XYZ file of C-alpha atoms in Angstrom:
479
model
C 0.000 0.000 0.000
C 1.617 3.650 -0.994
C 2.334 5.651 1.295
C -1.161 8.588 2.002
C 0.263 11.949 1.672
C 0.189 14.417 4.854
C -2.730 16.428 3.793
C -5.234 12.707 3.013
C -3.478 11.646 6.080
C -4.812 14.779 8.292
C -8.147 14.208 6.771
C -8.277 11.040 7.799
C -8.040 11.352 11.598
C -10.408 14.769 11.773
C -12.776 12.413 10.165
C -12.560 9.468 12.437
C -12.250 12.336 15.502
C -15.800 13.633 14.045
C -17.262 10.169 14.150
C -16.067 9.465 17.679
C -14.878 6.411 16.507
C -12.725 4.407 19.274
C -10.844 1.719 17.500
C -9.683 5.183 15.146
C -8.540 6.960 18.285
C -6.812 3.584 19.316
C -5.707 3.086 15.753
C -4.312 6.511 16.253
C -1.843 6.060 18.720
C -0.764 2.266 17.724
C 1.192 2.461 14.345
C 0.479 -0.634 12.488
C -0.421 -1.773 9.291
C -4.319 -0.919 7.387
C -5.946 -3.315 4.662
C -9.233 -1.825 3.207
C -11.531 -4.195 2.266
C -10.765 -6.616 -0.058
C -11.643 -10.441 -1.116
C -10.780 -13.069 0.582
C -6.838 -14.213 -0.773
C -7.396 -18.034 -2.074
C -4.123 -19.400 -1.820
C -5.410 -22.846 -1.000
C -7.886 -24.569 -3.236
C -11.792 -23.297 -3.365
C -12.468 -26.768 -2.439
C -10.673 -26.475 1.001
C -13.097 -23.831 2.840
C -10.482 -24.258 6.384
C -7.923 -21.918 4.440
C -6.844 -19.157 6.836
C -7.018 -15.164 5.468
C -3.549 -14.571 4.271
C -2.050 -10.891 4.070
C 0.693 -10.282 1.784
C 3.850 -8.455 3.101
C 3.055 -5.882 0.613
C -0.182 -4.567 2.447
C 1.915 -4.157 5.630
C 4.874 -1.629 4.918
C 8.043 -2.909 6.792
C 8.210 1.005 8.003
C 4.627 0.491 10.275
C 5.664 -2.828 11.246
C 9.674 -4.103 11.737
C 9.959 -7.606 10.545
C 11.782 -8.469 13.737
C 8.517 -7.709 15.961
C 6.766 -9.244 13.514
C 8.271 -12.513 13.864
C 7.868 -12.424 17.854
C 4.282 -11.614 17.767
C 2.254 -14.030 19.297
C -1.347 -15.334 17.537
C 0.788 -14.876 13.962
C 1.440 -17.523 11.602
C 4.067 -17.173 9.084
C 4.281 -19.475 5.918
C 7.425 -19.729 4.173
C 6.691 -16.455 2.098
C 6.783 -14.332 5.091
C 2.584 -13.678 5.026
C 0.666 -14.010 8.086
C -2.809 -15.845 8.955
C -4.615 -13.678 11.522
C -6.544 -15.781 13.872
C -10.663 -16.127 14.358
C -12.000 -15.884 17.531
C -13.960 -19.198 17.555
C -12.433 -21.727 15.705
C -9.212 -22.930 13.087
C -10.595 -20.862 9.914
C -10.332 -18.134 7.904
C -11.337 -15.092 10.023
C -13.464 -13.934 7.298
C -16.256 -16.503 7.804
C -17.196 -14.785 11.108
C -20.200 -12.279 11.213
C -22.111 -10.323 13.806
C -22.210 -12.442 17.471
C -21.245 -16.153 16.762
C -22.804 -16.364 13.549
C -21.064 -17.610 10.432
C -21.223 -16.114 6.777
C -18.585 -17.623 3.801
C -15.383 -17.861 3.763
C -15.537 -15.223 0.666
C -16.877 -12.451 2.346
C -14.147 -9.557 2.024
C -12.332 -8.545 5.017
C -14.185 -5.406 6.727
C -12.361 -3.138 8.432
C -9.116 -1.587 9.232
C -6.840 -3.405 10.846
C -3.443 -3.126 13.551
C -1.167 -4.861 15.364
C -0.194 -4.027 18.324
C 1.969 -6.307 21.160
C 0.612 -9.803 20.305
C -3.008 -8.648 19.947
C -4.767 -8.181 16.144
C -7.205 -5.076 16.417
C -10.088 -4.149 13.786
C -12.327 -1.123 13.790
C -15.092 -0.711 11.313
C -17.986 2.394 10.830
C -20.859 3.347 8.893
C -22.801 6.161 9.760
C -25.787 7.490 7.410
C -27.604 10.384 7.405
C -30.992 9.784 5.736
C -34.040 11.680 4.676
C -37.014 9.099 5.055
C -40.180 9.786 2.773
C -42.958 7.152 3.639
C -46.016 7.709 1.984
C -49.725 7.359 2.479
C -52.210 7.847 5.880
C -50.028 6.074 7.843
C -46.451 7.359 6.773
C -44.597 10.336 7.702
C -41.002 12.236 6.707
C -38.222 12.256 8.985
C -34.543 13.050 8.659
C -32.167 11.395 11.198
C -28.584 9.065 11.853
C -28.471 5.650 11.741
C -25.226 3.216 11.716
C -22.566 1.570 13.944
C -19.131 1.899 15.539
C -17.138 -1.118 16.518
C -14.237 -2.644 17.242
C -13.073 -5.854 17.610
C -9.708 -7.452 19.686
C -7.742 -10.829 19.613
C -5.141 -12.296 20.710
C -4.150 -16.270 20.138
C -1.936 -16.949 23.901
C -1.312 -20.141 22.848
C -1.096 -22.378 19.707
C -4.636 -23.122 21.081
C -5.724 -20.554 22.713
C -7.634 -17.177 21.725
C -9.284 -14.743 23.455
C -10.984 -12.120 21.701
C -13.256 -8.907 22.945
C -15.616 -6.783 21.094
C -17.849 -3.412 21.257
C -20.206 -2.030 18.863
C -22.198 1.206 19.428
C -25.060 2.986 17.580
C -25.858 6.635 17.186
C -29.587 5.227 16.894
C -31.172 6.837 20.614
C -30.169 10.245 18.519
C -33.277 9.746 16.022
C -35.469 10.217 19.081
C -37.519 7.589 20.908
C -40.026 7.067 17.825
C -37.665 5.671 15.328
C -37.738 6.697 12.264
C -41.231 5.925 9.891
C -41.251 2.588 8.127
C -44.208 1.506 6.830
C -45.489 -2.511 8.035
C -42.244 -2.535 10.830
C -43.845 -3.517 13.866
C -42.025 -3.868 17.697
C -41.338 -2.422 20.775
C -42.620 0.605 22.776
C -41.848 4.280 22.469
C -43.058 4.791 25.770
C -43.615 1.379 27.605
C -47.115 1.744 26.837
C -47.654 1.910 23.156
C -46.474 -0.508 20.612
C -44.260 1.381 17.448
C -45.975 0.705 14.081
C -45.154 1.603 10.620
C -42.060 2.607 12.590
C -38.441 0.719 13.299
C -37.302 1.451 16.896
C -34.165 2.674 17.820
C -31.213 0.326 18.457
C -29.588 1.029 22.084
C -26.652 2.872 22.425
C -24.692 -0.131 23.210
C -25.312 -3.107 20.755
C -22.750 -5.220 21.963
C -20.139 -5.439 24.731
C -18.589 -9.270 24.513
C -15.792 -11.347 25.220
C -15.134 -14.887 24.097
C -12.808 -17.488 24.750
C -11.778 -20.603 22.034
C -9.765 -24.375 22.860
C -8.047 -25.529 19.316
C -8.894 -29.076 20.233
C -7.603 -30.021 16.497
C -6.309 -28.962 13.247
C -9.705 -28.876 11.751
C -11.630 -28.422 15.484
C -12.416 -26.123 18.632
C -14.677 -25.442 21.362
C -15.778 -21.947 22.288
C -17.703 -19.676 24.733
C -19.189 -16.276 24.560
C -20.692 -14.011 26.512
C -22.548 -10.416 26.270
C -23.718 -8.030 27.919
C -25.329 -7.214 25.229
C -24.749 -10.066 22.782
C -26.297 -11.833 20.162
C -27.262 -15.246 20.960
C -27.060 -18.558 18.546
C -30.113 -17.777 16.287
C -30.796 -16.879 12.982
C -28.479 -15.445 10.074
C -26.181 -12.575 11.012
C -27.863 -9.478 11.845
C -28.816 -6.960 9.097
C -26.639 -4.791 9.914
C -23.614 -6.700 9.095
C -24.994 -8.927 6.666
C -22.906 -7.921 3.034
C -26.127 -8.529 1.295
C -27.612 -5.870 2.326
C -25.248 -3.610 4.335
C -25.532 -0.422 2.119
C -29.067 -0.033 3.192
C -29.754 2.560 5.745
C -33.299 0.802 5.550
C -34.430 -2.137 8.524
C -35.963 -5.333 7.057
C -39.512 -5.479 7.910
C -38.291 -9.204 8.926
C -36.129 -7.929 11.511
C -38.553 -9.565 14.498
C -38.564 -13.104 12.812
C -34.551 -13.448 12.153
C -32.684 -10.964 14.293
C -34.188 -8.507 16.707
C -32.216 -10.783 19.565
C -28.715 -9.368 18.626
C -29.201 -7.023 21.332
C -29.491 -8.798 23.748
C -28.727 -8.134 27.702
C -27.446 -11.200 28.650
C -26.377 -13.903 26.620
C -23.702 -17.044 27.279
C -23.455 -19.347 24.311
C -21.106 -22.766 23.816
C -20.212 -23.945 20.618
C -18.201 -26.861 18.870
C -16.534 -26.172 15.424
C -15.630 -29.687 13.383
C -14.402 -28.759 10.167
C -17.351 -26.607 8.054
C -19.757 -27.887 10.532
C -20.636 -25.884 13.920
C -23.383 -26.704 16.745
C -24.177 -24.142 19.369
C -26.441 -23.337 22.245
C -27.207 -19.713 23.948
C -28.843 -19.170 27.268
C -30.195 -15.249 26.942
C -32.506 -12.686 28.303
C -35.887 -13.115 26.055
C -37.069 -9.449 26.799
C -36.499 -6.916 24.135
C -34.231 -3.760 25.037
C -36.700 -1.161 26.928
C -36.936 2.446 26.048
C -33.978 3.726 27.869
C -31.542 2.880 25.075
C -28.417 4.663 26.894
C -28.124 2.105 29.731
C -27.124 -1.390 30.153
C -30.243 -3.632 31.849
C -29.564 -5.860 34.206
C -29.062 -9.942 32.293
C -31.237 -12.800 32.594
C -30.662 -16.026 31.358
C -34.311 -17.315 31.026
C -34.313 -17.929 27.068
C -32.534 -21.174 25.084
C -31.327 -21.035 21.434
C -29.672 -24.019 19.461
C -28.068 -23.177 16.030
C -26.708 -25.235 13.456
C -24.282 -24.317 10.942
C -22.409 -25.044 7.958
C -20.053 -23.715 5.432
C -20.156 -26.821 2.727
C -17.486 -24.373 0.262
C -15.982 -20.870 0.581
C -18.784 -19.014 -0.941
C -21.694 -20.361 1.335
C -22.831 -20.287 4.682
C -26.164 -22.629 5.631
C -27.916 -22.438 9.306
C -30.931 -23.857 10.942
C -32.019 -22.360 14.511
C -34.306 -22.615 17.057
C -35.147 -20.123 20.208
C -37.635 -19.893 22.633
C -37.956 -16.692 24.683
C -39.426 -16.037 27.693
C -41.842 -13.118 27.832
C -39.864 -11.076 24.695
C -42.571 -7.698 24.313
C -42.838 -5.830 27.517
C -46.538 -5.499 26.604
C -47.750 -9.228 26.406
C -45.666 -10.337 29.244
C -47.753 -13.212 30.093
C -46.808 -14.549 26.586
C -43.961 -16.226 25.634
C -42.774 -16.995 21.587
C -41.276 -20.001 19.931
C -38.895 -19.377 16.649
C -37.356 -20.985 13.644
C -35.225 -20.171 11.534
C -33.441 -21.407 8.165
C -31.370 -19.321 5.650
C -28.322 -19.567 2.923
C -25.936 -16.794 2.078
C -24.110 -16.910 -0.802
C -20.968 -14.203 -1.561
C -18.024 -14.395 -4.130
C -15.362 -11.995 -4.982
C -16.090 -10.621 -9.330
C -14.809 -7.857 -10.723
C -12.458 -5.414 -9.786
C -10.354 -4.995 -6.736
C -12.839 -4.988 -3.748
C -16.244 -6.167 -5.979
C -18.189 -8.847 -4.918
C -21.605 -10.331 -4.984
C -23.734 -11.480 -2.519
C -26.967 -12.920 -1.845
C -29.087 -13.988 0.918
C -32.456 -16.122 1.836
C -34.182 -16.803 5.150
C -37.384 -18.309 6.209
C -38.595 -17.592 9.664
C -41.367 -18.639 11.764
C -42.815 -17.110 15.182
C -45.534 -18.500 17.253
C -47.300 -16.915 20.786
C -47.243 -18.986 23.402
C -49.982 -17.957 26.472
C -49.166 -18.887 29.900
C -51.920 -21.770 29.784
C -49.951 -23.348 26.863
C -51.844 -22.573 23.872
C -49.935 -21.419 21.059
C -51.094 -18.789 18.713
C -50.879 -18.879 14.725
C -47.147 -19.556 13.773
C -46.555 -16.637 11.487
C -44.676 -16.836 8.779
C -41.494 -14.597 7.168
C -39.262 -14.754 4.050
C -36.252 -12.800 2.484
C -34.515 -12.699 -0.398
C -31.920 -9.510 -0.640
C -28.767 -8.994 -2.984
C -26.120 -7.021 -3.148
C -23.444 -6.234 -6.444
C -20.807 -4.042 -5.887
C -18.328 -4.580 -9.387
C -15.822 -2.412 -8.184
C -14.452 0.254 -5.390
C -17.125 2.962 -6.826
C -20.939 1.649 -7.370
C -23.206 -0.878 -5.179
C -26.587 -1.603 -6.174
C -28.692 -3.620 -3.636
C -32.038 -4.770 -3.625
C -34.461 -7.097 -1.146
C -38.080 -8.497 -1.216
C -39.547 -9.831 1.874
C -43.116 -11.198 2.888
C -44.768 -11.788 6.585
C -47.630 -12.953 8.133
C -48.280 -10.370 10.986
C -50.867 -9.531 13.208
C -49.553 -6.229 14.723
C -50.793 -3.779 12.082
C -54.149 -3.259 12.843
C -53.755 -4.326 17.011
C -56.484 -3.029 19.443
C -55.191 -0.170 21.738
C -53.653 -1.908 24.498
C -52.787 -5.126 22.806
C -50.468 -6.077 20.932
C -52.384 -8.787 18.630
C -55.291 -8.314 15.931
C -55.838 -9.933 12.959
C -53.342 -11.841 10.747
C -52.642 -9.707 7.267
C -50.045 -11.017 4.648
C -48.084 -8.291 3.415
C -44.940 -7.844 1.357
C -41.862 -5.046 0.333
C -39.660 -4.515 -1.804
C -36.681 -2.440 -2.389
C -33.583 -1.237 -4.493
C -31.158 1.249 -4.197
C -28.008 2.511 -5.163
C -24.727 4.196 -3.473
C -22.077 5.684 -5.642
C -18.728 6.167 -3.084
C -15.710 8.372 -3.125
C -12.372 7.443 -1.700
C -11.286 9.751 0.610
C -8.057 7.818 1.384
C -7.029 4.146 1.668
C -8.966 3.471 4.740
C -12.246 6.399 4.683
C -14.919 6.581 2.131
C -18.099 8.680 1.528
C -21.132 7.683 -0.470
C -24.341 9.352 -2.088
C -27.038 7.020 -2.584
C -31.038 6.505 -2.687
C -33.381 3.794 -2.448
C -37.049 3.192 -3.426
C -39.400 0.908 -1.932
C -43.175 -0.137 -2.278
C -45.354 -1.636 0.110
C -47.820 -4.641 -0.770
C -51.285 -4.591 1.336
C -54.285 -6.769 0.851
C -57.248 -5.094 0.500
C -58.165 -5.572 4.117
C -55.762 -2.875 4.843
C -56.583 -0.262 2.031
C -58.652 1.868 4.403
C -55.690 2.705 6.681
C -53.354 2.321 3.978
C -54.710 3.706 1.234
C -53.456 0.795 -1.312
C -49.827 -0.197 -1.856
C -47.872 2.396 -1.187
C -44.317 4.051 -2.454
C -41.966 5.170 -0.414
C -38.133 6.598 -0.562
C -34.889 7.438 1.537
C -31.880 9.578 0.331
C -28.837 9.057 2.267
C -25.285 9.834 2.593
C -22.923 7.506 4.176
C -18.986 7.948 6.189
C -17.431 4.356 5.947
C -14.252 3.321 7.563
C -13.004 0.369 6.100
């Protein structure tokens, strides 16, 4: 990587500084070397997906990093070329195959992130923050400008040949938008208040979306055993969270799905276990099933009352297969009485194309959620799917698109309950961001989406029909 001149350089850090990003600040003060992102190397064959992420000595100038502290780093592998295989925190593969919590995506997905090292330990900060300009339409929508994104960073060290410990943080300038959200039309969940269910809105994340540490036993060359725990965390279920999933990342817009496949990844109080055999991984999570109240600038106090089991594999490089299963104790503050029983099944596909940095990726999830009273009877298992895509053929343009469908019955609830009757509706969406390279490691984009909302007729009074809605955005990236 060439050397940034002064003046990108300065620009740089009074960007970062603006963003209060930590892992910048930490970045700041610990020389090292930076990779943007870029695919996955594939120095073994695409049949092997166990490869470890390889960096060349070229992305790591021998002025940021002397080869002699190189060489007595601990948690660094070195092959006879000199390159080094950074560890994961869970298991003996390639570092790229791990997502947001414990969950997996492939082995393809391009590394995220900047990246140091620092005194044995490999450190990786990553931000998006959008501003957006929301335009839903219809009775029922509204306009509202706000900031949406995350901050994290991530460390790890390997203090064995066996063992690694890693640690992670990721914050959200969400509680900024205001308790309310921000208007999106058929998004259903959680309270504004504590009293009033949000709909046709998405909520606010919390302030802190994850604070976790994990520890992982090499009990092989192809095998480990791991634990995690958050406070908050994201316990074994479902795909990654939308947030960090690469089909659909460059959206500043929440899946209407969120509450079937991921609204537990902030969650206050989680302890999972895990094995890892080759492409294969089991799991199991013990977590608080309550959502996140409407404070969402403190940390509650955990629970373990909820059980998830996940399944997972990664059959080649470019895919990533899981089945889960949670049940949650007493998840919406205003059914408390009622517990909920999930599934869970989805595929994400992702290869490298195109020019340096392009990919493709793809994903699709079925979910299922079903009531559960305190008497035992069980409600009408409701039904979600996803399909969402993104295509990014070089460092400049990504065009990204979804379609999703759910059975829910919180559109048209009574006031004081969260349940009414079961509508099938639908969305879809595509969009576009165009980015400029500010230096190696800091990019801004301009970019737009459209989206239209399916109703049945059932819904057209309050609706008014299907309905089309926008959101013009601008987005600061590190890495």
């Amino acid at each position: 990587m060439n050397d940034m001149t002064k003046a990108l350089g300065g620009m740089r850090w009074s960007l970062l500084l603006a963003t209060a990003c930590p892992t910048a600040a930490l970045a700041q003060t610990m020389p090292g070397m930076s990779m943007p992102a870029t695919p996955a190397p594939t120095q073994q064959p695409a049949s092997d997906p166990h490869a470890g992420h390889d960096m060349p000595n070229h992305d790591m100038p021998n002025h940021d990093m002397p080869s002699h502290d190189m060489a007595a780093m601990p948690g660094m592998d070195h092959d006879d070329m000199g390159s080094m295989t950074m560890p994961a925190a869970f298991g003996p593969y390639a570092m790229t195959r791990e997502a947001s919590g414990t969950a997996w995506q492939p082995d393809a997905s391009p590394m995220q992130g900047v990246m140091r090292m620092t005194g044995g330990w490999s450190l990786m900060g990553q931000a998006i923050l959008n501003g957006v300009y929301d335009r839903q339409s219809g009775p029922r929508g509204a306009d509202k400008a706000f900031v949406s994104g995350m901050v994290m960073g991530m460390a790890t060290r390997q203090l064995t040949a066996r063992d690694t410990v890693a640690f992670r943080v990721m914050l959200a300038p969400d509680p900024l938008m205001g308790p309310r959200g921000y208007p999106l039309l058929l998004a259903a969940g959680e309270t504004a208040d504590g009293r009033t269910q949000l709909i046709d809105r998405q909520h606010p994340h919390d302030l802190f979306m994850e604070l976790s540490a994990s520890y992982s036993r090499r009990l092989g060359d192809r095998a480990s055993a791991f634990i995690y725990a958050g406070l908050p965390g994201e316990p074994a279920f479902g795909p990654g969270s939308f947030m960090h999933r690469l089909s659909i990342i460059d959206s500043p817009e929440a899946p209407i799905t969120h509450h079937w496949f991921d609204s537990t990844h902030i969650t206050f109080g989680v302890v999972t276990v895990g094995v890892v055999v080759g492409f294969a991984k089991i799991e199991a999570s013990r977590f608080k099933g309550r959502e996140p109240d409407r404070h969402r600038y403190d940390i509650e106090a955990p629970r373990l009352d909820s059980t998830a089991v996940r399944a997972s594999l990664n059959p080649t490089q470019t895919l990533a297969l899981q089945a889960s299963w949670a049940r949650l104790q007493s998840p919406e503050a205003l059914s408390p009485d009622e517990d909920q029983e999930r599934w869970s099944a989805s595929a994400i596909w992702t290869r490298p194309v195109g020019a340096y940095g392009g990919y493709l990726s793809a994903t699709a999830a079925w979910g299922r959620k079903t009531g559960i009273e305190a008497d035992g009877h069980r409600g009408p298992g409701l039904d979600a799917y996803l399909l969402e895509a993104t295509a990014r053929p070089d460092d400049r343009w990504t065009v990204f698109a979804r379609a999703e469908r759910i059975d829910t019955d919180e559109l048209l609830s009574a006031p004081g309950d969260v349940h009414g009757p079961v509508f099938t509706v639908g969305k879809a969406s595509v969009g576009a961001i165009r980015d400029f390279r500010l230096t190696p490691e800091v990019r801004i984009g301009i970019g737009g989406l459209v989206a239209r909302s399916l109703t049945p007729g059932g819904l057209d009074p309050v609706y008014g029909g299907d309905r089309t809605s926008g959101m013009a955005f601008v987005r600061l990236r590190l890495g």
